[in-house]
Amino acid sequence: MENTKLWQKGIVYQIYPRSFMDSNSDGIGDIQGIISKLDYLKVLGVDIIWLSPVYKSPNDDNGYDISDYMNINPEFGTMKDMDELIEKANQKGLRILMDLVINHTSDEHKWFIESQNPESEYRDYYIWKDKPNNWSGFFSGTTWEKKGDQYYLHLFSVKQPDLNWKNPKVMEEIQKVMHFWLKKGIYGFRCDVINIIYKSSLEDGKKSLILTGSEHYHSQEGCHKILKTLRTKVMDRYDAFTVGETVLVSTKQANDLILPERQELNMVFAFEHMETDQINNKWFKTKFKPNKFMKTISKWQEEAYWNANYLGNHDQPRSVSRFGDDQDYRVESAKMLAALNLTLKGTPYIFEGEEIGMTNGDFKSMDEYRDIESHRIYKLLKKFMIPKKIRFKMIQKTSRDNARTPMQWNKNGGFTQGEPWLKVNHNTNFINVEDSIEDPNSIYNYYRKLIDIRKNKNILINGSFKRLNTKNNIFIFSRYTKKGSVITVLNMSKKYKKCPIKLNGDILLSNYDRQDLSDIKLKPFEAIIIRKEGAL
Ligand code: ISL
Ligand code: CA
């Protein structure tokens, strides 16, 4: 069946509004800043722009703590600015995807303020209990906070109380929010931690290293029922789609959310490939294992009905620093990772700055970090007597602020005329958009060529996936239809390697200036995309 929807054949670009472009010199990215860069995105060749939350928020978790779903955070601008962004994007053939955070609100949302009165009709919008259970939170620490005579649940920060999805009024309110935005002409939602919103019970959980208690709320039947209602009562009334952020899902659990007959989500962000460089917890990083990574990617390509392919986002370290080499082979490895992400089967997601090979931040002390999760983890590591140098290294490697440093537009940064809310990486003097556009061999210009290939090769949109090699740090796979195939060859290491497979065909794109395929030794982080007649 041909994939013809824009969300199937298009490319998504994620913007973290706080860090993308500041138009009024207050050091904070904003909507007018995004509007000023729409042509940049159009020229890059992307189709859909996923905006991390821009709603009213006290910014405890940088906007993932919403205090008014139908109002814009004044730091980012006004509803008029938002209407202008949607209209101008749509005029340019770019669609807007909003971030829907409905597992929790901010504790400054009027619903929660009212809910603190036990007699209020809003009491049951949230989850209140006489005494806490033993559940652990996503940001470490406790998940219950006492307010008056009872405790309320917050799986994230104490300022992010969980909504009670057993309450039909919550369903009603959120449907109103979704219609409000869809009627404005957005193209759908990225749904934050959407597979944990229904808590079947509040019983104690089995003690576990990560997320004690998750068996009571992870991918519950009640969650599927909610998603089916939101899909049939709201989403299906519009030309729109949903991508769920789903923690800890298997391919089976993913398919239970996205198969068309389930009538729930259109696709999901999985995390399994993002856990191939850690020991069960993301803060305990190990050396990146390309073989494990490519086997995981291949499994998801073979088993998931559709994939949301990504290597980075606002929560993850920068992909070139994590999966490539941001020192000796930054350009080659960033291109190699792009070749991977844009030739896989599924919808490709590019995170702001990936197209110019932005690296992890260059933070020198904890007071340069803004992320609430990083500060909480640092405190916890201190409690466990982890030596200062080691715990700071752990934060440097994994902090979400690595991805949130301001977009590097030119040698001096170009993000703001004011004091940036988060430190700009010093390497903006050689990693920036302006220089990248000028340099024909830049990562940016490689992305433009690759995006063009991706969008004009039916094989890459509709072709099947077949793994050809997933060992010795060399990833080779084919995308094919009966008319022909495209082979992607990736050396995911900095070593010269003999290619394990004889290659022939026409080179569509090389991240070196390779001209032919006769007896090849793969160069460090080499990526070759080959067009072959006939299915492989
Ligand atoms: O950090 C992570 C990546 O491994 C995840 O644990 C992440 O915190 C989790 O997937 C939830 O993330 C989403 O919800 C959070 C918010 O802080 C994140 O920015 C958002 O992506 C709470 O809304
Ligand atoms: Ca601003």
XYZ file of C-alpha atoms and ligand atoms in Angstrom:
560
model
C 0.000 0.000 0.000
C 1.506 3.313 -1.089
C 2.318 5.768 1.686
C 0.813 8.972 0.392
C 0.083 11.057 3.492
C 2.443 13.964 4.174
C 3.285 12.463 7.605
C 4.393 9.297 5.795
C 6.429 10.840 2.973
C 7.490 14.104 4.569
C 10.289 15.054 6.938
C 9.758 16.526 10.409
C 12.037 19.169 11.948
C 11.823 19.613 15.731
C 12.143 23.135 17.104
C 12.810 23.765 20.803
C 11.344 27.299 20.697
C 13.333 28.569 23.696
C 16.580 27.913 21.854
C 15.779 28.442 18.175
C 15.699 32.200 17.427
C 15.179 35.266 19.641
C 13.506 38.213 17.869
C 13.276 40.712 20.767
C 16.693 40.408 22.460
C 15.424 39.019 25.760
C 17.682 35.987 25.332
C 14.750 33.624 24.872
C 13.743 32.131 21.518
C 10.242 33.076 20.412
C 7.524 32.626 17.787
C 8.477 35.695 15.733
C 11.984 34.238 15.672
C 10.617 31.002 14.227
C 8.595 32.948 11.639
C 11.810 34.706 10.568
C 13.378 31.290 9.850
C 10.536 29.634 7.902
C 12.329 30.227 4.583
C 15.493 28.651 6.014
C 13.446 25.531 6.834
C 11.756 25.568 3.428
C 15.135 25.696 1.667
C 16.443 22.873 3.883
C 13.553 20.842 2.493
C 11.625 19.781 5.596
C 7.817 19.582 5.533
C 6.528 19.510 9.097
C 7.703 21.562 12.087
C 7.220 19.985 15.532
C 7.175 22.746 18.162
C 8.032 21.787 21.730
C 5.400 23.439 23.996
C 4.742 27.174 23.602
C 1.731 27.312 25.944
C 1.519 29.359 29.128
C 3.875 27.757 31.661
C 5.926 28.664 34.755
C 8.819 26.843 33.001
C 9.601 24.454 35.819
C 10.214 21.880 33.085
C 10.648 24.399 30.263
C 7.074 24.334 29.074
C 6.268 20.665 29.711
C 4.379 22.026 32.741
C 1.407 23.762 31.154
C -0.736 26.259 33.067
C -3.056 27.158 30.150
C -3.378 24.949 27.045
C -5.180 27.662 25.089
C -2.814 30.522 25.735
C 0.735 31.298 24.659
C 3.641 31.761 27.078
C 4.274 35.557 26.879
C 8.013 34.789 26.728
C 7.349 33.236 23.317
C 4.859 35.903 22.152
C 1.082 36.159 21.716
C -1.734 34.068 20.262
C -1.639 36.518 17.349
C 2.009 35.528 16.739
C 0.987 31.871 16.891
C -1.839 32.392 14.396
C 0.638 34.191 12.137
C 3.127 31.313 12.388
C 0.487 28.708 11.506
C -0.796 30.797 8.607
C 2.639 31.651 7.171
C 3.881 28.083 7.573
C 0.813 26.674 5.817
C 1.218 29.256 3.020
C 4.785 28.023 2.490
C 3.717 24.374 2.432
C 5.126 23.781 5.925
C 2.789 22.195 8.513
C 2.876 22.779 12.284
C 2.856 19.881 14.780
C 2.146 20.949 18.375
C 3.314 19.197 21.553
C 0.357 17.797 23.538
C 1.307 17.245 27.194
C -1.702 15.592 28.805
C -0.210 13.241 31.379
C 0.080 16.234 33.713
C -0.401 19.979 33.911
C 1.495 22.646 35.793
C 0.549 23.077 39.468
C -0.264 26.660 38.413
C -3.040 25.521 36.067
C -6.400 26.805 37.281
C -7.703 23.222 37.401
C -5.009 22.256 39.933
C -5.399 25.440 41.967
C -9.138 24.640 42.287
C -8.421 20.942 42.846
C -6.664 21.726 46.138
C -10.099 22.320 47.626
C -11.401 18.819 48.484
C -14.980 19.988 47.827
C -14.195 21.382 44.388
C -15.510 19.781 41.169
C -11.882 19.937 40.022
C -10.659 17.698 42.870
C -10.908 14.596 40.685
C -9.075 16.181 37.771
C -5.943 14.997 39.609
C -4.881 11.958 41.633
C -5.174 12.410 45.385
C -4.414 9.801 48.070
C -4.379 9.682 51.888
C -0.865 8.320 51.909
C 1.859 7.871 49.314
C 2.677 4.540 47.636
C 6.224 3.462 46.721
C 6.307 4.710 43.113
C 9.557 6.370 41.945
C 9.596 9.305 39.515
C 11.136 10.068 36.113
C 13.252 12.820 37.628
C 14.256 10.565 40.565
C 12.831 10.975 44.037
C 9.308 10.837 45.367
C 6.117 11.082 43.325
C 3.692 12.266 46.031
C 3.418 15.761 47.509
C 1.303 16.614 50.534
C -1.233 19.398 50.063
C -3.739 19.824 52.886
C -4.787 16.417 54.273
C -3.881 14.398 51.189
C -1.041 13.798 48.724
C -1.162 14.350 44.973
C 0.684 12.256 42.343
C 3.459 13.741 40.159
C 5.482 11.293 38.099
C 7.686 14.187 37.005
C 8.466 17.321 38.981
C 6.458 18.387 42.025
C 5.099 21.202 39.826
C 3.711 18.692 37.294
C 0.666 17.022 38.944
C -0.650 14.017 37.001
C -4.130 14.318 35.494
C -6.727 11.725 36.468
C -7.757 10.114 33.175
C -10.422 8.032 34.930
C -12.392 11.293 35.129
C -14.559 11.835 31.990
C -14.335 15.601 32.589
C -10.585 15.449 31.881
C -11.370 13.699 28.581
C -13.871 16.452 27.765
C -11.449 19.270 28.596
C -8.592 17.813 26.552
C -10.852 17.219 23.546
C -11.720 20.925 23.681
C -8.019 21.792 23.702
C -7.329 19.544 20.706
C -10.206 20.978 18.656
C -9.083 24.506 19.567
C -5.673 23.925 17.986
C -6.750 21.704 15.085
C -9.326 24.295 14.025
C -6.412 26.734 13.674
C -4.971 24.531 10.948
C -2.185 22.657 12.719
C -1.274 19.234 11.380
C -1.494 17.273 14.620
C 0.269 16.525 17.863
C 3.383 14.987 19.324
C 1.893 13.372 22.433
C 4.127 13.593 25.490
C 4.632 10.338 27.504
C 1.287 9.274 26.102
C 1.496 5.597 27.127
C 1.567 6.293 30.878
C -1.446 8.602 31.241
C -3.885 5.968 32.571
C -3.163 4.682 36.064
C -5.055 1.371 36.540
C -4.298 1.235 40.237
C -2.374 3.172 42.902
C -1.037 0.045 44.592
C 2.630 -0.230 45.532
C 4.813 -1.369 42.688
C 7.428 -4.109 42.462
C 10.695 -2.544 43.640
C 12.791 -1.748 40.556
C 15.877 0.286 39.745
C 13.882 2.479 37.369
C 10.271 3.564 37.758
C 8.964 1.430 40.612
C 5.219 1.213 40.066
C 5.240 1.542 36.280
C 3.403 -1.794 35.963
C 0.301 0.076 37.182
C 0.376 2.751 34.456
C 2.595 1.614 31.564
C 0.609 0.895 28.357
C -2.604 0.014 30.238
C -5.853 -1.031 28.520
C -7.437 2.160 29.850
C -4.824 4.155 27.948
C -5.716 2.420 24.686
C -9.389 3.261 25.248
C -8.539 6.950 25.787
C -6.395 7.072 22.651
C -9.115 5.430 20.577
C -11.627 8.023 21.786
C -9.285 10.930 21.035
C -8.655 9.491 17.589
C -12.254 8.787 16.604
C -13.854 11.789 18.331
C -11.200 14.366 17.390
C -8.261 13.495 15.162
C -10.203 11.725 12.432
C -12.216 14.898 11.862
C -9.117 16.687 10.523
C -6.273 16.194 8.051
C -3.895 15.582 10.935
C -1.738 12.944 12.625
C -0.307 11.981 15.998
C 3.115 10.759 17.037
C 3.257 9.409 20.569
C 6.274 9.632 22.845
C 6.142 6.178 24.403
C 8.607 5.261 27.106
C 9.799 1.665 27.479
C 7.689 0.175 24.693
C 8.463 -3.067 22.825
C 7.688 -3.389 19.108
C 4.545 -5.349 20.055
C 3.373 -2.591 22.432
C 4.164 -0.025 19.746
C 2.089 -1.911 17.175
C -0.774 -2.116 19.677
C -0.748 1.693 19.574
C -0.245 2.349 15.858
C -1.788 -0.435 13.739
C -4.540 1.222 11.661
C -7.191 -1.128 12.982
C -6.354 0.029 16.552
C -7.483 3.575 15.640
C -5.132 5.132 18.210
C -1.850 6.820 17.144
C -0.202 7.068 13.726
C 3.323 6.390 14.968
C 5.442 6.434 18.126
C 8.912 7.471 19.251
C 10.497 4.360 20.766
C 13.587 4.498 22.977
C 15.221 1.080 22.652
C 17.903 2.287 20.180
C 18.548 5.253 22.496
C 19.455 2.840 25.290
C 22.364 1.086 23.566
C 24.994 3.154 25.355
C 23.853 2.793 28.970
C 23.436 0.264 31.752
C 19.641 0.291 32.382
C 19.645 3.966 33.363
C 20.543 6.814 31.000
C 22.811 8.480 33.573
C 25.116 5.429 33.692
C 26.502 5.631 30.169
C 28.737 2.945 28.664
C 30.760 3.129 25.446
C 28.386 3.336 22.476
C 27.922 -0.102 20.888
C 27.212 0.341 17.149
C 26.483 -3.380 16.622
C 23.807 -3.410 19.344
C 22.457 -0.121 17.978
C 22.127 -1.371 14.392
C 20.560 -4.662 15.477
C 17.983 -2.703 17.520
C 17.237 -0.328 14.642
C 16.895 -3.334 12.285
C 14.514 -5.088 14.669
C 12.263 -2.007 14.813
C 12.421 -1.659 11.021
C 11.356 -5.297 10.597
C 8.747 -5.497 13.381
C 7.106 -2.072 13.827
C 4.240 -1.221 11.503
C 5.697 2.286 11.005
C 8.668 4.083 12.605
C 9.315 7.623 13.787
C 13.047 7.640 13.093
C 15.167 9.951 15.235
C 18.670 10.194 16.682
C 18.171 13.242 18.878
C 15.632 15.524 20.474
C 15.390 18.087 23.309
C 15.883 15.362 25.921
C 18.830 13.556 24.379
C 22.556 14.354 24.036
C 23.491 15.595 20.568
C 23.631 12.687 18.102
C 27.039 13.529 16.575
C 28.595 13.620 20.060
C 26.864 10.440 21.149
C 26.748 8.159 18.090
C 29.434 9.814 15.930
C 32.702 11.607 16.667
C 32.478 15.336 17.438
C 36.265 15.744 17.417
C 38.230 14.262 14.503
C 35.341 13.171 12.275
C 32.480 15.523 13.167
C 31.524 16.344 9.560
C 31.841 12.781 8.234
C 30.028 11.182 11.173
C 27.206 13.746 11.213
C 26.652 12.998 7.512
C 26.804 9.245 8.177
C 24.112 9.588 10.867
C 21.974 11.667 8.500
C 22.289 8.956 5.834
C 21.091 6.417 8.404
C 18.156 8.483 9.601
C 16.931 9.517 6.160
C 17.096 6.177 4.366
C 15.317 4.094 7.010
C 11.670 3.122 6.568
C 9.354 5.474 8.424
C 9.090 9.212 9.091
C 12.453 10.941 9.644
C 12.722 13.503 12.470
C 15.579 16.038 12.449
C 16.308 17.906 15.688
C 17.235 21.600 15.356
C 20.974 21.963 14.761
C 21.507 18.345 13.661
C 21.606 19.656 10.078
C 24.801 21.615 10.881
C 26.317 19.010 13.212
C 25.859 20.897 16.472
C 27.576 19.139 19.374
C 26.892 18.686 23.090
C 27.166 21.853 25.184
C 30.513 23.041 26.611
C 29.305 23.596 30.170
C 32.025 24.140 32.770
C 30.001 24.046 36.022
C 26.609 23.033 37.374
C 25.433 26.651 37.619
C 25.569 26.863 33.826
C 22.869 24.153 33.586
C 19.165 25.062 33.570
C 17.533 21.642 33.265
C 15.576 20.637 36.366
C 16.287 16.940 35.741
C 20.065 17.498 35.622
C 20.063 19.427 38.894
C 17.938 16.777 40.632
C 20.162 13.962 39.420
C 23.310 15.863 40.461
C 21.890 16.225 44.000
C 20.985 12.529 44.103
C 24.474 11.481 42.941
C 25.939 13.713 45.668
C 23.721 11.947 48.218
C 25.170 8.635 46.983
C 28.650 10.096 47.618
C 29.623 9.910 43.926
C 32.813 12.059 43.730
C 32.249 15.560 42.355
C 34.385 15.119 39.221
C 32.608 11.865 38.268
C 29.110 13.162 38.925
C 29.811 16.326 36.904
C 31.110 14.162 34.028
C 27.885 12.131 34.178
C 25.832 15.324 33.854
C 28.036 16.621 31.032
C 27.498 13.394 29.061
C 23.741 13.036 29.502
C 22.127 16.339 30.502
C 19.196 17.397 28.348
C 20.797 20.861 28.170
C 23.289 19.367 25.677
C 20.498 19.564 23.094
C 19.073 22.865 24.334
C 22.016 25.201 23.714
C 20.886 28.021 21.390
C 20.865 27.405 17.659
C 24.139 28.551 16.102
C 23.221 30.908 13.226
C 26.610 32.583 12.690
C 30.168 32.920 14.058
C 28.970 35.069 16.974
C 25.937 32.864 17.629
C 23.258 35.004 15.998
C 20.551 33.533 18.283
C 20.055 36.706 20.341
C 21.275 40.279 20.763
C 20.657 39.863 24.491
C 21.958 37.516 27.192
C 20.982 33.941 26.114
C 18.896 31.959 28.632
C 21.384 29.072 28.239
C 25.061 29.366 27.264
C 25.821 29.311 23.518
C 28.464 26.727 22.633
C 31.810 28.421 21.892
C 32.172 26.269 18.789
C 29.606 28.490 17.074
C 32.652 30.233 15.619
C 33.064 27.283 13.243
C 29.774 25.391 13.560
C 27.018 27.698 12.331
C 24.323 28.022 9.680
C 25.878 30.952 7.814
C 29.184 29.180 7.122
C 27.364 25.894 6.429
C 25.205 27.415 3.701
C 28.324 28.828 2.008
C 30.343 25.591 2.196
C 29.321 23.112 -0.556
C 30.783 20.243 1.493
C 28.976 21.173 4.711
C 26.721 18.863 6.689
C 23.902 21.282 5.855
C 24.374 20.913 2.094
C 24.663 17.141 2.498
C 21.292 17.198 4.330
C 19.758 19.208 1.505
C 20.916 16.667 -1.092
C 19.863 13.746 1.112
C 16.419 15.227 1.792
C 15.943 15.718 -1.929
C 16.880 12.077 -2.585
C 14.641 10.879 0.238
C 11.604 12.735 -0.991
C 12.008 11.879 -4.657
C 12.835 8.190 -4.331
C 9.641 6.220 -3.976
C 11.761 3.280 -2.778
C 12.771 5.259 0.328
C 9.172 6.134 1.139
C 7.447 2.874 0.264
C 10.237 0.307 -0.046
C 10.693 -2.658 2.301
C 13.671 -2.886 4.649
C 16.231 -5.709 4.629
C 19.266 -5.838 6.898
C 22.394 -6.948 5.052
C 25.128 -6.485 7.666
C 24.970 -5.525 11.351
C 28.373 -6.544 12.680
C 31.915 -5.233 12.938
C 30.418 -1.733 13.320
C 29.329 -1.756 9.682
C 25.616 -1.239 9.042
C 24.404 -2.179 5.552
C 20.735 -2.345 4.711
C 18.548 -2.239 1.656
C 15.274 -0.545 0.867
C 13.587 -2.204 -2.067
C 10.522 -2.578 -4.245
C 10.158 -4.861 -7.241
C 11.480 -1.993 -9.367
C 14.841 -1.688 -7.647
C 16.688 -1.050 -4.420
C 18.661 1.553 -2.520
C 21.531 0.252 -0.407
C 22.875 2.208 2.550
C 26.421 1.383 3.643
C 27.591 2.898 6.948
C 30.901 2.530 8.741
C 29.861 3.494 12.272
C 33.476 3.543 13.501
C 36.583 5.656 13.063
C 38.548 2.701 11.704
C 39.205 1.831 8.041
C 37.205 -1.322 7.323
C 36.936 -3.816 4.506
C 33.376 -3.798 3.213
C 31.886 -7.269 3.932
C 29.666 -7.190 0.868
C 30.528 -6.702 -2.782
C 28.796 -3.497 -3.830
C 27.630 -2.411 -7.255
C 25.220 0.127 -8.630
C 25.164 3.931 -8.956
C 26.403 6.034 -6.061
C 23.561 8.424 -5.174
C 25.448 10.117 -2.337
C 28.809 9.722 -0.619
C 30.088 11.623 2.436
C 33.583 11.400 0.963
C 34.166 12.020 -2.714
C 33.954 8.337 -3.580
C 33.518 7.789 -7.305
C 33.351 4.001 -7.686
C 32.634 0.834 -5.738
C 35.412 -1.447 -6.924
C 37.041 -3.308 -4.022
C 36.294 -0.761 -1.327
C 37.835 -0.172 2.013
C 35.365 1.882 4.005
C 36.821 5.091 5.415
C 36.118 6.301 8.984
C 32.377 7.010 9.330
C 31.945 6.573 5.569
C 28.363 6.540 4.273
C 27.493 5.460 0.755
C 23.984 5.415 -0.672
C 23.722 3.252 -3.783
C 20.919 2.816 -6.309
C 20.594 -0.680 -7.804
C 18.268 -1.988 -10.460
C 16.114 -4.935 -9.403
C 15.065 -5.861 -5.884
C 17.954 -7.011 -3.772
O 14.814 11.966 29.377
C 14.332 11.066 28.769
C 14.959 10.436 27.600
O 15.505 9.211 27.999
C 13.037 10.473 29.188
O 13.086 9.811 30.431
C 12.019 11.601 29.290
O 12.132 12.328 30.484
C 10.652 10.972 29.255
O 10.619 10.262 28.059
C 9.568 12.025 29.218
O 9.924 13.103 28.381
C 8.848 13.984 28.083
O 8.096 14.297 29.251
C 8.760 15.041 30.272
C 9.557 16.229 29.740
O 10.455 16.651 30.758
C 10.372 15.847 28.511
O 11.034 16.984 27.979
C 9.414 15.272 27.505
O 10.099 14.964 26.278
C 7.677 15.521 31.208
O 6.710 16.219 30.446
Ca 12.634 36.497 22.738
